[in-house]
Every structure is written in structure tokens, then in C-alpha cells.
Amino acid sequence: MLKVMVVFGTRPEAIKMCPLVIELQKREGIKCVVCLTGQHREMLRQVMDVFGIREDYNLDIMKEGQSLSLITVNVMDGFDKVLRKETPDIVLVHGDTTTSFAAALSAFYLRIPVGHVEAGLRTYEMHSPFPEEFNRQAADLVSTLYFAPTKAAKQNLLEEGKPENNIFVTGNTVIDALRYTVNGDYRDACLEWAKDSRMILLTTHRRENLGEPMEHIFRAVRTVAEENADIKVIFPVHKNPEIRKLAEKYLAGEDRIRMIEPLDVMAFHNFMARSYLILTDSGGIQEEAPAMGIPVLVLRDVTERPEGVEAGTLQLVGTEEREIRQSVERLLKDERLYRKMSQSVNPYGDGRASVRIADILVKQIWRR
Ligand code: UD1
Ligand code: UDP
């Protein structure tokens, strides 16, 4: 029996790992053990509930306003104990969070092979996104198997000298997740409120956007809402208290803006599907939106997801108030531009990434 330890700790990792856990649990010959670090608490639980997965371990490390160092030491300390007890054949981490980096390092220290799901994404700018660019490069340094979502990600890994035999282009498991969530009949009171308008969905959370960049974003959104009677903005606000304070300061009191609690992933994907436009600094949303054909203005200066920009669905607008405002206005007024951005192209796979990853694990390629 092959023992596969799957470890994750934040909302986006969970959304992209749960379809894989479900696939691994179906396979005879694989015992799948799930360890949550609990870097997120409520936002992680929401995902587990939607997918109906129960974890075997939860390190429950989250603290309000946690520092990167604290996350790192607590993940490593807790996960090291779990690894020593379970002695898995391989550990799977996902993406670029501090959970992923710290868990991969713990496994490496115990000489347990690491498989990195969503490997090879790069901006090659260590401070953008911060600290994610470090986290993913560091995770790849200690990994044995690389599950690259796209050919471009594989190319990055090859150029860094990673062994080609251990790199697999699988597609992104986020497309697998969409198969569980998007539902044409989905109903919600907030969607009812927005239904007579063009709906703009907003999310922000990046550490490098905290402070002044986020103030710019919020001021731009408020002005757009004040000046356009036919739009409504829905903003599921991240649980980070720093973001909540800023959001309240700049966005409260405008009737065309609704700030709500983070949506569970089923709701969020259906909100996305009904949106006219999405404004976000998120990584995962940059992958989901092209699959749905919803235009996205990316509130960042660089992206590790060039495929969505090439496909035409994503436009990088940075975090300057004027640029954001003008870009939104353009999309509200220029129908041709809007149509061009909403052409549905999906560069991230066919929704079978989990099946491919499970197939590769079954073959135990890292042991050859
Ligand atoms: C983390 C990841 C980031 C990822 C994001 C997804 C790191 C360093 N950052 O950033 O890569 O894009 O998750 O959302 O790994 N909080 C709660 N409840 C929750 C979740 C968060 O109260 O369920 C609050 C806590 O006060 C916490 C703060 O939000 O301290 C920040 O959470 P943290 O995981 O440190 O950073 P994120 O910005 O969420
Ligand atoms: N998401 C969600 N509820 C929300 C906002 C986002 O379920 O209220 C989902 C979204 O569909 C995507 C993921 O969370 O799959 C993105 O997470 P986030 O933006 O927090 O992190 P990132 O992808 O930037 O690491």
C-alpha cells in the first residue's frame, strides 16, 4: 500500500487539493492521509465542508495577524511530528503558500520525497508576489516530482535544471474543482440584489498590496461605483483584519457596494459565473476566470499566470487608482473590448489533472 500524505493549510490550496484527495481516496493501493496546517481557519473549513472531506490531522496554527516566521516554525514543528508518526512514502504540497514551503522543507529534512502540485509558476521577482515567489521556488528546490499545470510552467522548471523525467504537465486541478461547483440554477439573495445591474466582483488580499496599494484599489472602486448607476460591486472581504479595516474606511456607506463575508467556494464560483467583470489580486481567480470567459482586471504589476493574459481574459492593471478606474471605465463602455476579453478560452486543462497525478503516483516513478 502506497501511503500518500497530502498537506495544505489555506483556502486556495484546499480548493485545488480536495479534488485530488477525492481521486486518491478512490484508488486501490493508495492510502491517502490528509494533514491540514490550519494556516487559515474559517476559510479553510468552508472548503472542506463543500467537498465533504475530513482531515486526519489539523495542526490548527492560525493566529490573528500571524507573521511569516510564526507560520513557518509552527508548520514545521507540527508537521515534523505528523511525518515521524505516519512515515508516508511521499508528501504532496500545493502551490506557493508558506504552508507549502514549510511542509515541503519538513519532509525534505526527513528525506521523504515531495511532489509539488502546481509546480513551475514564476515571476522571477522575489518581492512580487511576496512571499509566494520565494515559497514556490523553495518548494521546487526540495521536490522530487513536479506536477506542472501548463507547458510554460514545465519550461520554467527545465530552464532551472530540474530533471525532465520527473516533470509532468497535468493541467491545473482548479479546473477539476469547477466540475464540482458551477451550477446554472444557483440562487442567492446577494445575486438577486445585483441582478438588474452589471456586477463587479472584487477580491483583494496580497501582502504586498496591504496599505497604500489597497487604498488606491478601494478609492478607485468607490469612484467607479459612485459614477456608474448601472453597476453593483460585491466584495467578499478576506478575514485579514488589516484588510477589513481599510475596506470599511474606503467602501462603507456606498449603496452600490456590498461587503460580505468570504463565500464558500460553491457560492463564489457561481458568483464569478454571473459577473460582468472581476477585479482581483488573487492567483486562483486568474485561472478560473479564463475557464468561464469572465474578464479580469488583475490588481498586480506582474503575474505568474501569463497564459490567461495571452488568452486575452486577463489584463494587468497594477494598483494605481487612476489606471484601475480608467481600465474599468473602458470595459464598461467599449463593447468590442469587452467581447474580446470574454471570449472563452481555457489554458488550464480539461478537469482531469487529479486523475493524471494519481496515475503517476501509482506508478511510483520517483523510486525508479
Ligand atoms: C495566505 C497565503 C497566500 C494566499 C492566501 C489565500 C502565505 C504567506 N500567504 O495569505 O499565499 O494567496 O493565503 O487566501 O502563505 N484569517 C482569519 N481566518 C481565516 C484566514 C485568515 O481570521 O480563515 C486572518 C488571520 O488574522 C490571519 C490573517 O487573516 O492572521 C492572514 O492570514 P495568512 O494566511 O497569514 O495570510 P493570507 O493573506 O491569507
Ligand atoms: N474564493 C472563495 N471565496 C471567496 C473568494 C475566493 O471560495 O470569497 C476562491 C476562488 O474561487 C479561488 C480561491 O478562493 O479558487 C482563491 O483564493 P485566494 O484569492 O484567497 O488565494 P490565491 O489564489 O491568491 O492564493
mmCIF file with all atom_site columns, N, CA, C and O in Angstrom, residues 66-85:
data_model
loop_
_atom_site.group_PDB
_atom_site.id
_atom_site.type_symbol
_atom_site.label_atom_id
_atom_site.label_alt_id
_atom_site.label_comp_id
_atom_site.label_asym_id
_atom_site.label_entity_id
_atom_site.label_seq_id
_atom_site.pdbx_PDB_ins_code
_atom_site.Cartn_x
_atom_site.Cartn_y
_atom_site.Cartn_z
_atom_site.occupancy
_atom_site.B_iso_or_equiv
_atom_site.pdbx_formal_charge
_atom_site.auth_seq_id
_atom_site.auth_comp_id
_atom_site.auth_asym_id
_atom_site.auth_atom_id
_atom_site.pdbx_PDB_model_num
ATOM 1  N N  . GLN A 1 66 ? -0.839 36.790 11.980 1.00 0.00 ? 66 GLN A N  1
ATOM 2  C CA . GLN A 1 66 ? 0.361  35.943 12.097 1.00 0.00 ? 66 GLN A CA 1
ATOM 3  C C  . GLN A 1 66 ? 1.504  36.419 11.186 1.00 0.00 ? 66 GLN A C  1
ATOM 4  O O  . GLN A 1 66 ? 1.276  36.849 10.062 1.00 0.00 ? 66 GLN A O  1
ATOM 5  N N  . SER A 1 67 ? 2.738  36.290 11.707 1.00 0.00 ? 67 SER A N  1
ATOM 6  C CA . SER A 1 67 ? 3.901  36.656 10.889 1.00 0.00 ? 67 SER A CA 1
ATOM 7  C C  . SER A 1 67 ? 4.305  35.452 10.051 1.00 0.00 ? 67 SER A C  1
ATOM 8  O O  . SER A 1 67 ? 3.946  34.306 10.361 1.00 0.00 ? 67 SER A O  1
ATOM 9  N N  . LEU A 1 68 ? 5.088  35.723 9.024  1.00 0.00 ? 68 LEU A N  1
ATOM 10 C CA . LEU A 1 68 ? 5.538  34.631 8.156  1.00 0.00 ? 68 LEU A CA 1
ATOM 11 C C  . LEU A 1 68 ? 6.423  33.672 8.940  1.00 0.00 ? 68 LEU A C  1
ATOM 12 O O  . LEU A 1 68 ? 6.369  32.454 8.750  1.00 0.00 ? 68 LEU A O  1
ATOM 13 N N  . SER A 1 69 ? 7.243  34.209 9.827  1.00 0.00 ? 69 SER A N  1
ATOM 14 C CA . SER A 1 69 ? 8.132  33.340 10.613 1.00 0.00 ? 69 SER A CA 1
ATOM 15 C C  . SER A 1 69 ? 7.312  32.417 11.510 1.00 0.00 ? 69 SER A C  1
ATOM 16 O O  . SER A 1 69 ? 7.605  31.227 11.648 1.00 0.00 ? 69 SER A O  1
ATOM 17 N N  . LEU A 1 70 ? 6.293  32.995 12.136 1.00 0.00 ? 70 LEU A N  1
ATOM 18 C CA . LEU A 1 70 ? 5.479  32.184 13.043 1.00 0.00 ? 70 LEU A CA 1
ATOM 19 C C  . LEU A 1 70 ? 4.776  31.048 12.280 1.00 0.00 ? 70 LEU A C  1
ATOM 20 O O  . LEU A 1 70 ? 4.735  29.898 12.748 1.00 0.00 ? 70 LEU A O  1
ATOM 21 N N  . ILE A 1 71 ? 4.241  31.368 11.106 1.00 0.00 ? 71 ILE A N  1
ATOM 22 C CA . ILE A 1 71 ? 3.593  30.310 10.308 1.00 0.00 ? 71 ILE A CA 1
ATOM 23 C C  . ILE A 1 71 ? 4.637  29.218 10.014 1.00 0.00 ? 71 ILE A C  1
ATOM 24 O O  . ILE A 1 71 ? 4.385  28.026 10.200 1.00 0.00 ? 71 ILE A O  1
ATOM 25 N N  . THR A 1 72 ? 5.820  29.652 9.584  1.00 0.00 ? 72 THR A N  1
ATOM 26 C CA . THR A 1 72 ? 6.855  28.689 9.178  1.00 0.00 ? 72 THR A CA 1
ATOM 27 C C  . THR A 1 72 ? 7.247  27.771 10.329 1.00 0.00 ? 72 THR A C  1
ATOM 28 O O  . THR A 1 72 ? 7.258  26.541 10.175 1.00 0.00 ? 72 THR A O  1
ATOM 29 N N  . VAL A 1 73 ? 7.564  28.343 11.495 1.00 0.00 ? 73 VAL A N  1
ATOM 30 C CA . VAL A 1 73 ? 8.023  27.475 12.586 1.00 0.00 ? 73 VAL A CA 1
ATOM 31 C C  . VAL A 1 73 ? 6.906  26.565 13.088 1.00 0.00 ? 73 VAL A C  1
ATOM 32 O O  . VAL A 1 73 ? 7.147  25.384 13.374 1.00 0.00 ? 73 VAL A O  1
ATOM 33 N N  . ASN A 1 74 ? 5.697  27.099 13.152 1.00 0.00 ? 74 ASN A N  1
ATOM 34 C CA . ASN A 1 74 ? 4.611  26.263 13.674 1.00 0.00 ? 74 ASN A CA 1
ATOM 35 C C  . ASN A 1 74 ? 4.240  25.133 12.712 1.00 0.00 ? 74 ASN A C  1
ATOM 36 O O  . ASN A 1 74 ? 3.946  24.014 13.138 1.00 0.00 ? 74 ASN A O  1
ATOM 37 N N  . VAL A 1 75 ? 4.261  25.429 11.408 1.00 0.00 ? 75 VAL A N  1
ATOM 38 C CA . VAL A 1 75 ? 4.001  24.352 10.441 1.00 0.00 ? 75 VAL A CA 1
ATOM 39 C C  . VAL A 1 75 ? 5.101  23.308 10.560 1.00 0.00 ? 75 VAL A C  1
ATOM 40 O O  . VAL A 1 75 ? 4.827  22.097 10.653 1.00 0.00 ? 75 VAL A O  1
ATOM 41 N N  . MET A 1 76 ? 6.343  23.755 10.577 1.00 0.00 ? 76 MET A N  1
ATOM 42 C CA . MET A 1 76 ? 7.443  22.774 10.575 1.00 0.00 ? 76 MET A CA 1
ATOM 43 C C  . MET A 1 76 ? 7.433  21.927 11.838 1.00 0.00 ? 76 MET A C  1
ATOM 44 O O  . MET A 1 76 ? 7.611  20.702 11.784 1.00 0.00 ? 76 MET A O  1
ATOM 45 N N  . ASP A 1 77 ? 7.215  22.568 12.966 1.00 0.00 ? 77 ASP A N  1
ATOM 46 C CA . ASP A 1 77 ? 7.216  21.836 14.234 1.00 0.00 ? 77 ASP A CA 1
ATOM 47 C C  . ASP A 1 77 ? 6.086  20.791 14.249 1.00 0.00 ? 77 ASP A C  1
ATOM 48 O O  . ASP A 1 77 ? 6.308  19.610 14.541 1.00 0.00 ? 77 ASP A O  1
ATOM 49 N N  . GLY A 1 78 ? 4.889  21.230 13.877 1.00 0.00 ? 78 GLY A N  1
ATOM 50 C CA . GLY A 1 78 ? 3.745  20.316 13.913 1.00 0.00 ? 78 GLY A CA 1
ATOM 51 C C  . GLY A 1 78 ? 3.837  19.224 12.856 1.00 0.00 ? 78 GLY A C  1
ATOM 52 O O  . GLY A 1 78 ? 3.553  18.049 13.123 1.00 0.00 ? 78 GLY A O  1
ATOM 53 N N  . PHE A 1 79 ? 4.243  19.613 11.652 1.00 0.00 ? 79 PHE A N  1
ATOM 54 C CA . PHE A 1 79 ? 4.238  18.638 10.558 1.00 0.00 ? 79 PHE A CA 1
ATOM 55 C C  . PHE A 1 79 ? 5.343  17.604 10.731 1.00 0.00 ? 79 PHE A C  1
ATOM 56 O O  . PHE A 1 79 ? 5.169  16.431 10.388 1.00 0.00 ? 79 PHE A O  1
ATOM 57 N N  . ASP A 1 80 ? 6.455  18.028 11.301 1.00 0.00 ? 80 ASP A N  1
ATOM 58 C CA . ASP A 1 80 ? 7.552  17.081 11.575 1.00 0.00 ? 80 ASP A CA 1
ATOM 59 C C  . ASP A 1 80 ? 7.048  15.921 12.456 1.00 0.00 ? 80 ASP A C  1
ATOM 60 O O  . ASP A 1 80 ? 7.334  14.746 12.189 1.00 0.00 ? 80 ASP A O  1
ATOM 61 N N  . LYS A 1 81 ? 6.237  16.257 13.444 1.00 0.00 ? 81 LYS A N  1
ATOM 62 C CA . LYS A 1 81 ? 5.712  15.209 14.356 1.00 0.00 ? 81 LYS A CA 1
ATOM 63 C C  . LYS A 1 81 ? 4.781  14.263 13.597 1.00 0.00 ? 81 LYS A C  1
ATOM 64 O O  . LYS A 1 81 ? 4.841  13.036 13.775 1.00 0.00 ? 81 LYS A O  1
ATOM 65 N N  . VAL A 1 82 ? 3.929  14.851 12.761 1.00 0.00 ? 82 VAL A N  1
ATOM 66 C CA . VAL A 1 82 ? 2.990  14.020 11.981 1.00 0.00 ? 82 VAL A CA 1
ATOM 67 C C  . VAL A 1 82 ? 3.775  13.095 11.047 1.00 0.00 ? 82 VAL A C  1
ATOM 68 O O  . VAL A 1 82 ? 3.475  11.894 10.920 1.00 0.00 ? 82 VAL A O  1
ATOM 69 N N  . LEU A 1 83 ? 4.791  13.636 10.406 1.00 0.00 ? 83 LEU A N  1
ATOM 70 C CA . LEU A 1 83 ? 5.582  12.830 9.458  1.00 0.00 ? 83 LEU A CA 1
ATOM 71 C C  . LEU A 1 83 ? 6.293  11.687 10.160 1.00 0.00 ? 83 LEU A C  1
ATOM 72 O O  . LEU A 1 83 ? 6.357  10.568 9.653  1.00 0.00 ? 83 LEU A O  1
ATOM 73 N N  . ARG A 1 84 ? 6.846  11.972 11.329 1.00 0.00 ? 84 ARG A N  1
ATOM 74 C CA . ARG A 1 84 ? 7.556  10.912 12.062 1.00 0.00 ? 84 ARG A CA 1
ATOM 75 C C  . ARG A 1 84 ? 6.596  9.798  12.454 1.00 0.00 ? 84 ARG A C  1
ATOM 76 O O  . ARG A 1 84 ? 6.949  8.626  12.460 1.00 0.00 ? 84 ARG A O  1
ATOM 77 N N  . LYS A 1 85 ? 5.365  10.185 12.783 1.00 0.00 ? 85 LYS A N  1
ATOM 78 C CA . LYS A 1 85 ? 4.384  9.169  13.183 1.00 0.00 ? 85 LYS A CA 1
ATOM 79 C C  . LYS A 1 85 ? 3.900  8.366  11.967 1.00 0.00 ? 85 LYS A C  1
ATOM 80 O O  . LYS A 1 85 ? 3.809  7.140  12.015 1.00 0.00 ? 85 LYS A O  1
#
